PDB file of C-alpha atoms in Angstrom:
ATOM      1  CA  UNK A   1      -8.742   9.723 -22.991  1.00 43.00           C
ATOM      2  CA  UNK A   2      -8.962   7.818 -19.999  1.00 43.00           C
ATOM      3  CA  UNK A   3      -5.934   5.261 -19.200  1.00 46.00           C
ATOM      4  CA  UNK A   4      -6.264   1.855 -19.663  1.00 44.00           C
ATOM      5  CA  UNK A   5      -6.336  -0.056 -16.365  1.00 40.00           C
ATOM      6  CA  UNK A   6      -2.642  -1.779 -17.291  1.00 41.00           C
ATOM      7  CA  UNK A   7      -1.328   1.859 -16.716  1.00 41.00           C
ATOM      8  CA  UNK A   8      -1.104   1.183 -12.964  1.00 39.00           C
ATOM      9  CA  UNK A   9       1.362  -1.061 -13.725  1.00 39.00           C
ATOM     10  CA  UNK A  10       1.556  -4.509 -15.630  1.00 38.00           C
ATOM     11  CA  UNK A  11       3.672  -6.375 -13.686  1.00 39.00           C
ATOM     12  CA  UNK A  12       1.684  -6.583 -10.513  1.00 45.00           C
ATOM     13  CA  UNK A  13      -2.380  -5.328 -11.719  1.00 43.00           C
ATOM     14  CA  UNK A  14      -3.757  -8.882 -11.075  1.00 40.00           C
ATOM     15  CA  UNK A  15      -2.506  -8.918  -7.616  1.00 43.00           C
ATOM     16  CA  UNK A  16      -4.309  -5.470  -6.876  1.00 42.00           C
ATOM     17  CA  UNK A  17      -6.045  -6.194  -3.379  1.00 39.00           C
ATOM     18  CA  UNK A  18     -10.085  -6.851  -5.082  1.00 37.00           C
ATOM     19  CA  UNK A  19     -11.776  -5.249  -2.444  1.00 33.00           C
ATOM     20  CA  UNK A  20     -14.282  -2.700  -3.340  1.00 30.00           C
ATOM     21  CA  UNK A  21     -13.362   0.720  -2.389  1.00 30.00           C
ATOM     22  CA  UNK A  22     -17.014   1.576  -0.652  1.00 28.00           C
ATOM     23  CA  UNK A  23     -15.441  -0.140   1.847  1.00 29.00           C
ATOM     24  CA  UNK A  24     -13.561   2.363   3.732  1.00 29.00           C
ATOM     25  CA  UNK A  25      -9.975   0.968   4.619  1.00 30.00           C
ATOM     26  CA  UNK A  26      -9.333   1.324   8.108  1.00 28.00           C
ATOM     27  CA  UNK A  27      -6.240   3.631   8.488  1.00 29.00           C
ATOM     28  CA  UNK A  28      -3.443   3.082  10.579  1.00 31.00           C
ATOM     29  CA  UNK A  29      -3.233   4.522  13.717  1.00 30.00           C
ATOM     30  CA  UNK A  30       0.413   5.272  14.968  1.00 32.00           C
ATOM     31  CA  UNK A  31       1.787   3.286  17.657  1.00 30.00           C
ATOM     32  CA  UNK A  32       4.767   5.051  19.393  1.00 34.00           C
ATOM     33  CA  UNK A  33       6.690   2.418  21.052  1.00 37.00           C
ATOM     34  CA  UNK A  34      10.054   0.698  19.188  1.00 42.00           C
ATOM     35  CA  UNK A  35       9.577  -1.981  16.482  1.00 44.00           C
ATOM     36  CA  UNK A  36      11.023  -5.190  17.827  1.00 43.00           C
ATOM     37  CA  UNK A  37      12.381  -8.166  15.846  1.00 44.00           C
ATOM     38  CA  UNK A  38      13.799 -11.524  16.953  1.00 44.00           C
ATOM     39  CA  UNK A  39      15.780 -11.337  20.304  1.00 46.00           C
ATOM     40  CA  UNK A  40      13.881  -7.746  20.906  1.00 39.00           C
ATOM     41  CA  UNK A  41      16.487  -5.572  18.861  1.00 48.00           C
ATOM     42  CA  UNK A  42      14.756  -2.485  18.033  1.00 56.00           C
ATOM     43  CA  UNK A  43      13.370  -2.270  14.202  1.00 69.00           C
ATOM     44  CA  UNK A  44      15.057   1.070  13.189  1.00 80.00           C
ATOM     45  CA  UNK A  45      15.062   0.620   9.406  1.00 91.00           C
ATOM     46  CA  UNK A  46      11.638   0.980   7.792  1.00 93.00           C
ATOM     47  CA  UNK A  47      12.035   2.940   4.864  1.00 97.00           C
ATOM     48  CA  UNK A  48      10.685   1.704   1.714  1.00 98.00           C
ATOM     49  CA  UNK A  49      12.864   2.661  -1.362  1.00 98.00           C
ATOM     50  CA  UNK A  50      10.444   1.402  -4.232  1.00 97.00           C
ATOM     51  CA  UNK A  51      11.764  -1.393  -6.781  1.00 97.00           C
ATOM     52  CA  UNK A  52      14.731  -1.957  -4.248  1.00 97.00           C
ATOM     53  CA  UNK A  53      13.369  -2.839  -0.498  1.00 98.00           C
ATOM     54  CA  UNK A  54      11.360  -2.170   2.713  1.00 97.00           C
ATOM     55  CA  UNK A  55      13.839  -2.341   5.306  1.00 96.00           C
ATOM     56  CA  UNK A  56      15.286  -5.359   5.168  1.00 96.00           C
ATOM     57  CA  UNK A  57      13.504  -7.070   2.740  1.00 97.00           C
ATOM     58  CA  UNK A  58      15.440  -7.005  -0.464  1.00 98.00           C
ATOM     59  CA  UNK A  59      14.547  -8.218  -4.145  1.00 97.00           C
ATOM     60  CA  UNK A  60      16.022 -11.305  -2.885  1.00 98.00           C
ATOM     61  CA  UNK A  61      15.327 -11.753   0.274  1.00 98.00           C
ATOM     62  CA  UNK A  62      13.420 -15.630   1.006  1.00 98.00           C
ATOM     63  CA  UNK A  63      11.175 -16.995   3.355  1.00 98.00           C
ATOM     64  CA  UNK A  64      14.285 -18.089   5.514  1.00 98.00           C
ATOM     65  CA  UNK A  65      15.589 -14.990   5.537  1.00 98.00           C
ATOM     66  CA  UNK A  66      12.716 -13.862   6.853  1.00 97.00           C
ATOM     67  CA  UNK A  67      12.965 -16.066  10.013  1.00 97.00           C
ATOM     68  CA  UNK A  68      16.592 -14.761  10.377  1.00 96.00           C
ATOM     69  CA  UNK A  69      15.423 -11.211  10.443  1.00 95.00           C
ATOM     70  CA  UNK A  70      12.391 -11.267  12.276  1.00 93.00           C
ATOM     71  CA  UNK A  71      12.049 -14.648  14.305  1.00 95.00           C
ATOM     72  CA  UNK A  72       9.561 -17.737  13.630  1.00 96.00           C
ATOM     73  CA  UNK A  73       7.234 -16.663  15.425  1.00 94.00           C
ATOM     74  CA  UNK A  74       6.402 -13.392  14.245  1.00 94.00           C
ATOM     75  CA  UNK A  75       5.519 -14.924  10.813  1.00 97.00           C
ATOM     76  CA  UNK A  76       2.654 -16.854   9.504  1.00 97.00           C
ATOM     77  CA  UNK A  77       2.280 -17.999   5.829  1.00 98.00           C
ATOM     78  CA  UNK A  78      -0.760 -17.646   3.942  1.00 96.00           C
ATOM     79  CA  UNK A  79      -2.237 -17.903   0.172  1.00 95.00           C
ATOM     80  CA  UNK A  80      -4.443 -14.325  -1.193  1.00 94.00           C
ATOM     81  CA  UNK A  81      -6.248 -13.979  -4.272  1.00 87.00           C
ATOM     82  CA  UNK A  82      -5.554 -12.400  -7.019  1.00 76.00           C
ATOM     83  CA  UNK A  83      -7.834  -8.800  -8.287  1.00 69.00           C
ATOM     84  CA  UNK A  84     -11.315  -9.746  -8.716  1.00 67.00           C
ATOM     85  CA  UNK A  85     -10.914 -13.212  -7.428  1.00 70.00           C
ATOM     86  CA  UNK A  86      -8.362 -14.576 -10.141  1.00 76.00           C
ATOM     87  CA  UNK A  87      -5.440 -16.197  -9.239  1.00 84.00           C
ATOM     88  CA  UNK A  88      -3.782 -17.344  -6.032  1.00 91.00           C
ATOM     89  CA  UNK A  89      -0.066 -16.268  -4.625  1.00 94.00           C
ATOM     90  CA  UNK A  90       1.670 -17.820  -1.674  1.00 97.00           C
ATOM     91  CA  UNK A  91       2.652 -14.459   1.128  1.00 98.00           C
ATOM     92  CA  UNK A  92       4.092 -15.013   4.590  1.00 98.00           C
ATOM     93  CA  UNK A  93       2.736 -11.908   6.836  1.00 96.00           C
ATOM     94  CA  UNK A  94       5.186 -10.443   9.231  1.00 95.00           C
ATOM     95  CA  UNK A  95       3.887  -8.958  12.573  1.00 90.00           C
ATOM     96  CA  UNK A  96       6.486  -6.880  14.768  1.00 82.00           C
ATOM     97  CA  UNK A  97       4.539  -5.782  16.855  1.00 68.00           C
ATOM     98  CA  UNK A  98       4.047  -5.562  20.841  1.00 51.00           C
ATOM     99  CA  UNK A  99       1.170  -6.256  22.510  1.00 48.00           C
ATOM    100  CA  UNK A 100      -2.039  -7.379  20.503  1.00 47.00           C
ATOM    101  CA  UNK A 101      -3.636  -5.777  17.461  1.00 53.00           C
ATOM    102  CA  UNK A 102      -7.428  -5.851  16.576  1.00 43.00           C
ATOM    103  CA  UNK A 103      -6.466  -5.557  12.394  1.00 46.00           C
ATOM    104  CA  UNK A 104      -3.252  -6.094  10.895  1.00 44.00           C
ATOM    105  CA  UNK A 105      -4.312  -2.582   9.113  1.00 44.00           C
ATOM    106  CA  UNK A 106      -4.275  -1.180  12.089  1.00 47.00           C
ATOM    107  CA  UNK A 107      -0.868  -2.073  13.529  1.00 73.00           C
ATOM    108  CA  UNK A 108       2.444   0.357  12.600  1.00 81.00           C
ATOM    109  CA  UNK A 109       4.580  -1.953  11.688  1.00 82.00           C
ATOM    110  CA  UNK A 110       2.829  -4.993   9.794  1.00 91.00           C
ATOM    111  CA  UNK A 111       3.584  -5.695   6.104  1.00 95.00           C
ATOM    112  CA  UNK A 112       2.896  -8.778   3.813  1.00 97.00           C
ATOM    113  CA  UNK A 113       5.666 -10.202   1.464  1.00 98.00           C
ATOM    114  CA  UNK A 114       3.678 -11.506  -1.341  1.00 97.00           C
ATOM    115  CA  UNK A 115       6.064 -14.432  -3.544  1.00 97.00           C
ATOM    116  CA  UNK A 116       6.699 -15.167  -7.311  1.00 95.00           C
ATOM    117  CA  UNK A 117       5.616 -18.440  -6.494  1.00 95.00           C
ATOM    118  CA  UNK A 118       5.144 -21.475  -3.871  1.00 95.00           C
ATOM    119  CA  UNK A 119       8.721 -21.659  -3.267  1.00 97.00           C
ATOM    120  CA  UNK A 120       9.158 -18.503  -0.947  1.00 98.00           C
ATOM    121  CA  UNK A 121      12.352 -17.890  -2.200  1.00 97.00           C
ATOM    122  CA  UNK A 122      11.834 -14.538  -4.872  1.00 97.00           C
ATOM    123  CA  UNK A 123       9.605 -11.666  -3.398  1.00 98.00           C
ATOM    124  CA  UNK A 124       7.308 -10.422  -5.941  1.00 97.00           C
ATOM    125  CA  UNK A 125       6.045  -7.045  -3.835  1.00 97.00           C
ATOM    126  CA  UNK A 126       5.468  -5.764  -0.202  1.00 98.00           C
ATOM    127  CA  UNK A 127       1.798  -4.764   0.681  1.00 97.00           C
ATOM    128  CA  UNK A 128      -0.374  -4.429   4.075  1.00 95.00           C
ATOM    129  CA  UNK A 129       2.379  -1.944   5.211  1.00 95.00           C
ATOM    130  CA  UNK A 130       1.871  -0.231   8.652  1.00 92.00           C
ATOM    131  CA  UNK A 131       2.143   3.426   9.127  1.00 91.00           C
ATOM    132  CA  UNK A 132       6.066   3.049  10.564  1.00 92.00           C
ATOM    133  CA  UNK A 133       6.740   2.460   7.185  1.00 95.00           C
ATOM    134  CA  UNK A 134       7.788   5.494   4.991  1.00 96.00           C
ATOM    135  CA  UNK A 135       9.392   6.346   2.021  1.00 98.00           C
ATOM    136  CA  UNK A 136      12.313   9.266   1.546  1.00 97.00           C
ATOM    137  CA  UNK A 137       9.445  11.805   0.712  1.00 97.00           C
ATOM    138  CA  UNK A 138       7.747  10.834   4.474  1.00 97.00           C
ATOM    139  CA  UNK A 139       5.095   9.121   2.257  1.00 98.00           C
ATOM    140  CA  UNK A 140       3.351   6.450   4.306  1.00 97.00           C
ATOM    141  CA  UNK A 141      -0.240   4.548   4.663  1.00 96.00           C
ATOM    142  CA  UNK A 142      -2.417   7.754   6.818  1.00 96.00           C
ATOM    143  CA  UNK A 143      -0.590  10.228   4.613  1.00 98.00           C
ATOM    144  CA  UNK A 144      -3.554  12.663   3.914  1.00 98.00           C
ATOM    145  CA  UNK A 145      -4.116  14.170   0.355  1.00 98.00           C
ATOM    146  CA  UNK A 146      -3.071  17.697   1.343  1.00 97.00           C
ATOM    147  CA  UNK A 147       0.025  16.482   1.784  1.00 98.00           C
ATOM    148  CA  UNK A 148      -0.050  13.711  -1.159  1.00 98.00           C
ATOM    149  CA  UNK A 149      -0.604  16.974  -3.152  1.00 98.00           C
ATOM    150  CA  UNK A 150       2.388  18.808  -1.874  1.00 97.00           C
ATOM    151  CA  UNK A 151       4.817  16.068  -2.365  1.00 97.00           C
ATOM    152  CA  UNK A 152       3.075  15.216  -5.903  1.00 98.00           C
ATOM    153  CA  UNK A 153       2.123  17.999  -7.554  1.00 96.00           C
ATOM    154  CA  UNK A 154      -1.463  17.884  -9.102  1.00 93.00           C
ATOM    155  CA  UNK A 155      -1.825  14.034 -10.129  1.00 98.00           C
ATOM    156  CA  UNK A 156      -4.713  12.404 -11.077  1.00 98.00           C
ATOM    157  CA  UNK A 157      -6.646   9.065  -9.890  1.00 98.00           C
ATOM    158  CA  UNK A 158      -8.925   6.462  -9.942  1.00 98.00           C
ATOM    159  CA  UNK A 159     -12.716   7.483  -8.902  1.00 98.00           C
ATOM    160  CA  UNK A 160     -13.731   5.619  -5.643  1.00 98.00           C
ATOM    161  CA  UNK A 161     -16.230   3.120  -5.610  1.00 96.00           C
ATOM    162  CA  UNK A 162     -14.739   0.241  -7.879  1.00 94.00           C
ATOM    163  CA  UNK A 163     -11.900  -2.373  -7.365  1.00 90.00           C
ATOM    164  CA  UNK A 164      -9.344   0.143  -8.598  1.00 93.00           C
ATOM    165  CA  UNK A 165     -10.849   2.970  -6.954  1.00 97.00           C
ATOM    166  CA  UNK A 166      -8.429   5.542  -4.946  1.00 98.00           C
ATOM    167  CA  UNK A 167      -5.184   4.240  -7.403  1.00 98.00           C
ATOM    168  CA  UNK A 168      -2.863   7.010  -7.822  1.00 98.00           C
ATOM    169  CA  UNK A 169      -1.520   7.249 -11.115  1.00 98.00           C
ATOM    170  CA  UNK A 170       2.442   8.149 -10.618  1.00 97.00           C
ATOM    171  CA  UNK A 171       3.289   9.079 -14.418  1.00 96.00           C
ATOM    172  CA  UNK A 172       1.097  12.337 -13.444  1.00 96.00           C
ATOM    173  CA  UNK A 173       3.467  12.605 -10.312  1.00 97.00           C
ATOM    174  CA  UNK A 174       6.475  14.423  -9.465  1.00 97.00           C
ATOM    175  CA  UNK A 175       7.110  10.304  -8.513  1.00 97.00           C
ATOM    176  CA  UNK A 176       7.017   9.057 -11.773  1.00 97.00           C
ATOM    177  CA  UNK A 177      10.527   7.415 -11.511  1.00 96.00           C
ATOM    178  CA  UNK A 178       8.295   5.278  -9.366  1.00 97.00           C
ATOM    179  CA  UNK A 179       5.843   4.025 -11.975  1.00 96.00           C
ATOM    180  CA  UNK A 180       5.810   0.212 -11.883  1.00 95.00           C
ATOM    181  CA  UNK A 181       7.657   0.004  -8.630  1.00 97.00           C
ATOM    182  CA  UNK A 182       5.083   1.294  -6.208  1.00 98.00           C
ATOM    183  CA  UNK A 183       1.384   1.529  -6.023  1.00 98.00           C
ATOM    184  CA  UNK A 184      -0.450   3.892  -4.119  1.00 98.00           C
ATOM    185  CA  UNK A 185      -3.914   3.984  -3.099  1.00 98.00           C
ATOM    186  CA  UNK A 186      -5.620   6.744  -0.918  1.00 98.00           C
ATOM    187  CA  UNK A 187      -9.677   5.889   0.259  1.00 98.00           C
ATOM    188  CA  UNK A 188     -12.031   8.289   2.488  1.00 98.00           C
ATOM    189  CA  UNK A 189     -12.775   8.498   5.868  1.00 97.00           C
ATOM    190  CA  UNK A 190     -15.428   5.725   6.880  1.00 95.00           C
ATOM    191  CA  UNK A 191     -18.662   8.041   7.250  1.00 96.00           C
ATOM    192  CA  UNK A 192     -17.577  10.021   4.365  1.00 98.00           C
ATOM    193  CA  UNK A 193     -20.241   8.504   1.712  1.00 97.00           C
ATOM    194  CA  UNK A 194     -23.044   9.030   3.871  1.00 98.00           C
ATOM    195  CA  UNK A 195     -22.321  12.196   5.406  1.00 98.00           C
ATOM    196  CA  UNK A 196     -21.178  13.788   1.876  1.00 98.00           C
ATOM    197  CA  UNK A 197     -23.376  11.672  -0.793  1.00 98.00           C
ATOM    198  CA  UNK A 198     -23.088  14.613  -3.308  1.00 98.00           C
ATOM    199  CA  UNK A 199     -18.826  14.923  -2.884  1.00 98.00           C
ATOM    200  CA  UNK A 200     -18.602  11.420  -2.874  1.00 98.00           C
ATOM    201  CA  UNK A 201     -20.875   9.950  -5.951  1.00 98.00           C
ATOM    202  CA  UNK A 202     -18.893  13.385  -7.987  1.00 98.00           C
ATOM    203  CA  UNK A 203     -15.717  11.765  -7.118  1.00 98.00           C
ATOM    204  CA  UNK A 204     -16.707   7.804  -8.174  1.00 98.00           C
ATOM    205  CA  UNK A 205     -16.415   5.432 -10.734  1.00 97.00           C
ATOM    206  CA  UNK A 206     -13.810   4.023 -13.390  1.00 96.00           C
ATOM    207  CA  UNK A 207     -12.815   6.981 -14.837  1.00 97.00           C
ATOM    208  CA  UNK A 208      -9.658   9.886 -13.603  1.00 98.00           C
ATOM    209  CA  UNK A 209      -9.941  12.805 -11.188  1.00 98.00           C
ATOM    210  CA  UNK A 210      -7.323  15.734 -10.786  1.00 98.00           C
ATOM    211  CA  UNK A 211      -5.994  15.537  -7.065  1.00 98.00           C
ATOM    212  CA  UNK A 212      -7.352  19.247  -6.674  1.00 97.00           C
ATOM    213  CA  UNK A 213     -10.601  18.276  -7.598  1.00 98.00           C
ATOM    214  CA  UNK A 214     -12.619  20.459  -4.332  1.00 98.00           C
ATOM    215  CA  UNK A 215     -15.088  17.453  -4.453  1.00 98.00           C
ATOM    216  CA  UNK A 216     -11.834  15.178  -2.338  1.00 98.00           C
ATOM    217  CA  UNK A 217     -11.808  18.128   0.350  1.00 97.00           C
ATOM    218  CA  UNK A 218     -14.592  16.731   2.506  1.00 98.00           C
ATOM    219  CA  UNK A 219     -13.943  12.980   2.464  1.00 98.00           C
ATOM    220  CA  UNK A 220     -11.146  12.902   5.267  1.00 98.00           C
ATOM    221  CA  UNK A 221      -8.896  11.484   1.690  1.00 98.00           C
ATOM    222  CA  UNK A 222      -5.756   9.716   3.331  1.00 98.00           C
ATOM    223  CA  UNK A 223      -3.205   7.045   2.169  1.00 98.00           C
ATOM    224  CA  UNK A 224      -4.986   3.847   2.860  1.00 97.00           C
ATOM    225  CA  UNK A 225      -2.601   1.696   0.541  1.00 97.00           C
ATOM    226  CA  UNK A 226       1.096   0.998  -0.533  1.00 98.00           C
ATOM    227  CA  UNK A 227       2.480  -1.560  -2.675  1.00 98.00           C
ATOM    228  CA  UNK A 228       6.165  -1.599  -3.278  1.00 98.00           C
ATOM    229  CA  UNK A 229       6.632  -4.058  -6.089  1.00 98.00           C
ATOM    230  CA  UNK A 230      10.578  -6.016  -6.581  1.00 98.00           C
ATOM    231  CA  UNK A 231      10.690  -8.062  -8.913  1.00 95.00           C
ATOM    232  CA  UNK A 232       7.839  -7.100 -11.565  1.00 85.00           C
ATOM    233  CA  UNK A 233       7.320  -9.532 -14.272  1.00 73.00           C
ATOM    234  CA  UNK A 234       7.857 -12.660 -12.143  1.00 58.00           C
TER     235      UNK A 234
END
């Protein structure tokens, strides 16, 4: 029997990003020069340990805090939506940075602090992470499903093509320690739906796949998304 969407994890499901997974997610590319924060001090902590931090952003780390750790200027507060539209939640997006990026998906070491509320003072999760950021397994956003599988095991997921699609469900994981403290979401390469139609339609909808399904060999399947949730329930 198929899983009721609240399985991904209750605390945080309306504040799944709403997109629409036929929209291929742009992967990160890596970017091999340091991270910098305030006063140009190398970043060299970017490990996400899920329920606890990502770097230096702790379950009770604020919106000031942020400015100590990162500078002013590298910050810039902003309201998202909810899943599907519902809802709005105050986030301040941190950019570390050099140089210019085209996407914030496409720079290494991005990530959005999403709050429990207007305040800024109680971090709710951590999304929009670069590809610097990993967690002890070496799991990070362009992680590509050969290698989801090894660390894993044989999990299951979401069908593409629907808000939820790509959603990796972590109680069929090796990671299930993880379940409600970090949400992973893998998508295709961007041609994949037109150059495979058949793999890709035998893959979709609102309804579980096995990992080893051969229909995900392909579709270029990578990590597109990571949510690392601290303080569910808030």
């Amino acid at each position: 029997m198929k899983p009721p969407i609240k399985s991904i994890t209750i605390a945080t499901l309306a504040l799944l990003l709403g997109h629409s997974a036929t929209s291929a997610v742009a992967l990160t590319q890596q970017i091999h020069h340091p991270l910098t924060i305030a006063k140009s001090q190398p970043l060299t902590d970017t490990l996400i340990v899920p329920g606890e931090r990502v770097g230096p952003v702790t379950r009770t780390t604020t919106k000031q805090d942020l400015v100590k750790l990162f500078g002013a200027s590298h910050l810039v507060d902003k309201t998202i939506s909810g899943a599907e539209g519902i809802g709005s939640f105050a986030a301040t997006q941190v950019n570390l940075n050099q140089g210019r990026c085209l996407t914030t998906s496409r720079c290494a070491s991005t990530l959005l602090v999403v709050w429990s509320d207007k305040t800024r003072t109680k971090p709710l999760d951590v999304r929009n992470l670069g590809s610097a950021w990993k967690t002890r397994e070496g799991i990070g956003v362009g992680t590509p499903l050969s290698e989801l599988r090894q660390k894993l095991g044989n999990f299951k997921l979401f069908g593409l093509a629907w808000d939820y699609g790509g959603t990796i469900l972590l109680d069929s994981s090796r990671l299930s320690k993880y379940q409600g403290k970090l949400i992973l979401r893998v998508d295709t390469a961007a041609n994949a739906a037109d150059k495979y139609p058949h793999d890709y339609q035998a893959v979709s909808g609102d309804r579980t796949f096995s990992a080893s399904n051969p229909h995900w060999k392909p579709l270029g399947v990578r990590l597109a998304e990571i949510i690392v949730v601290l303080n569910p329930g808030q």
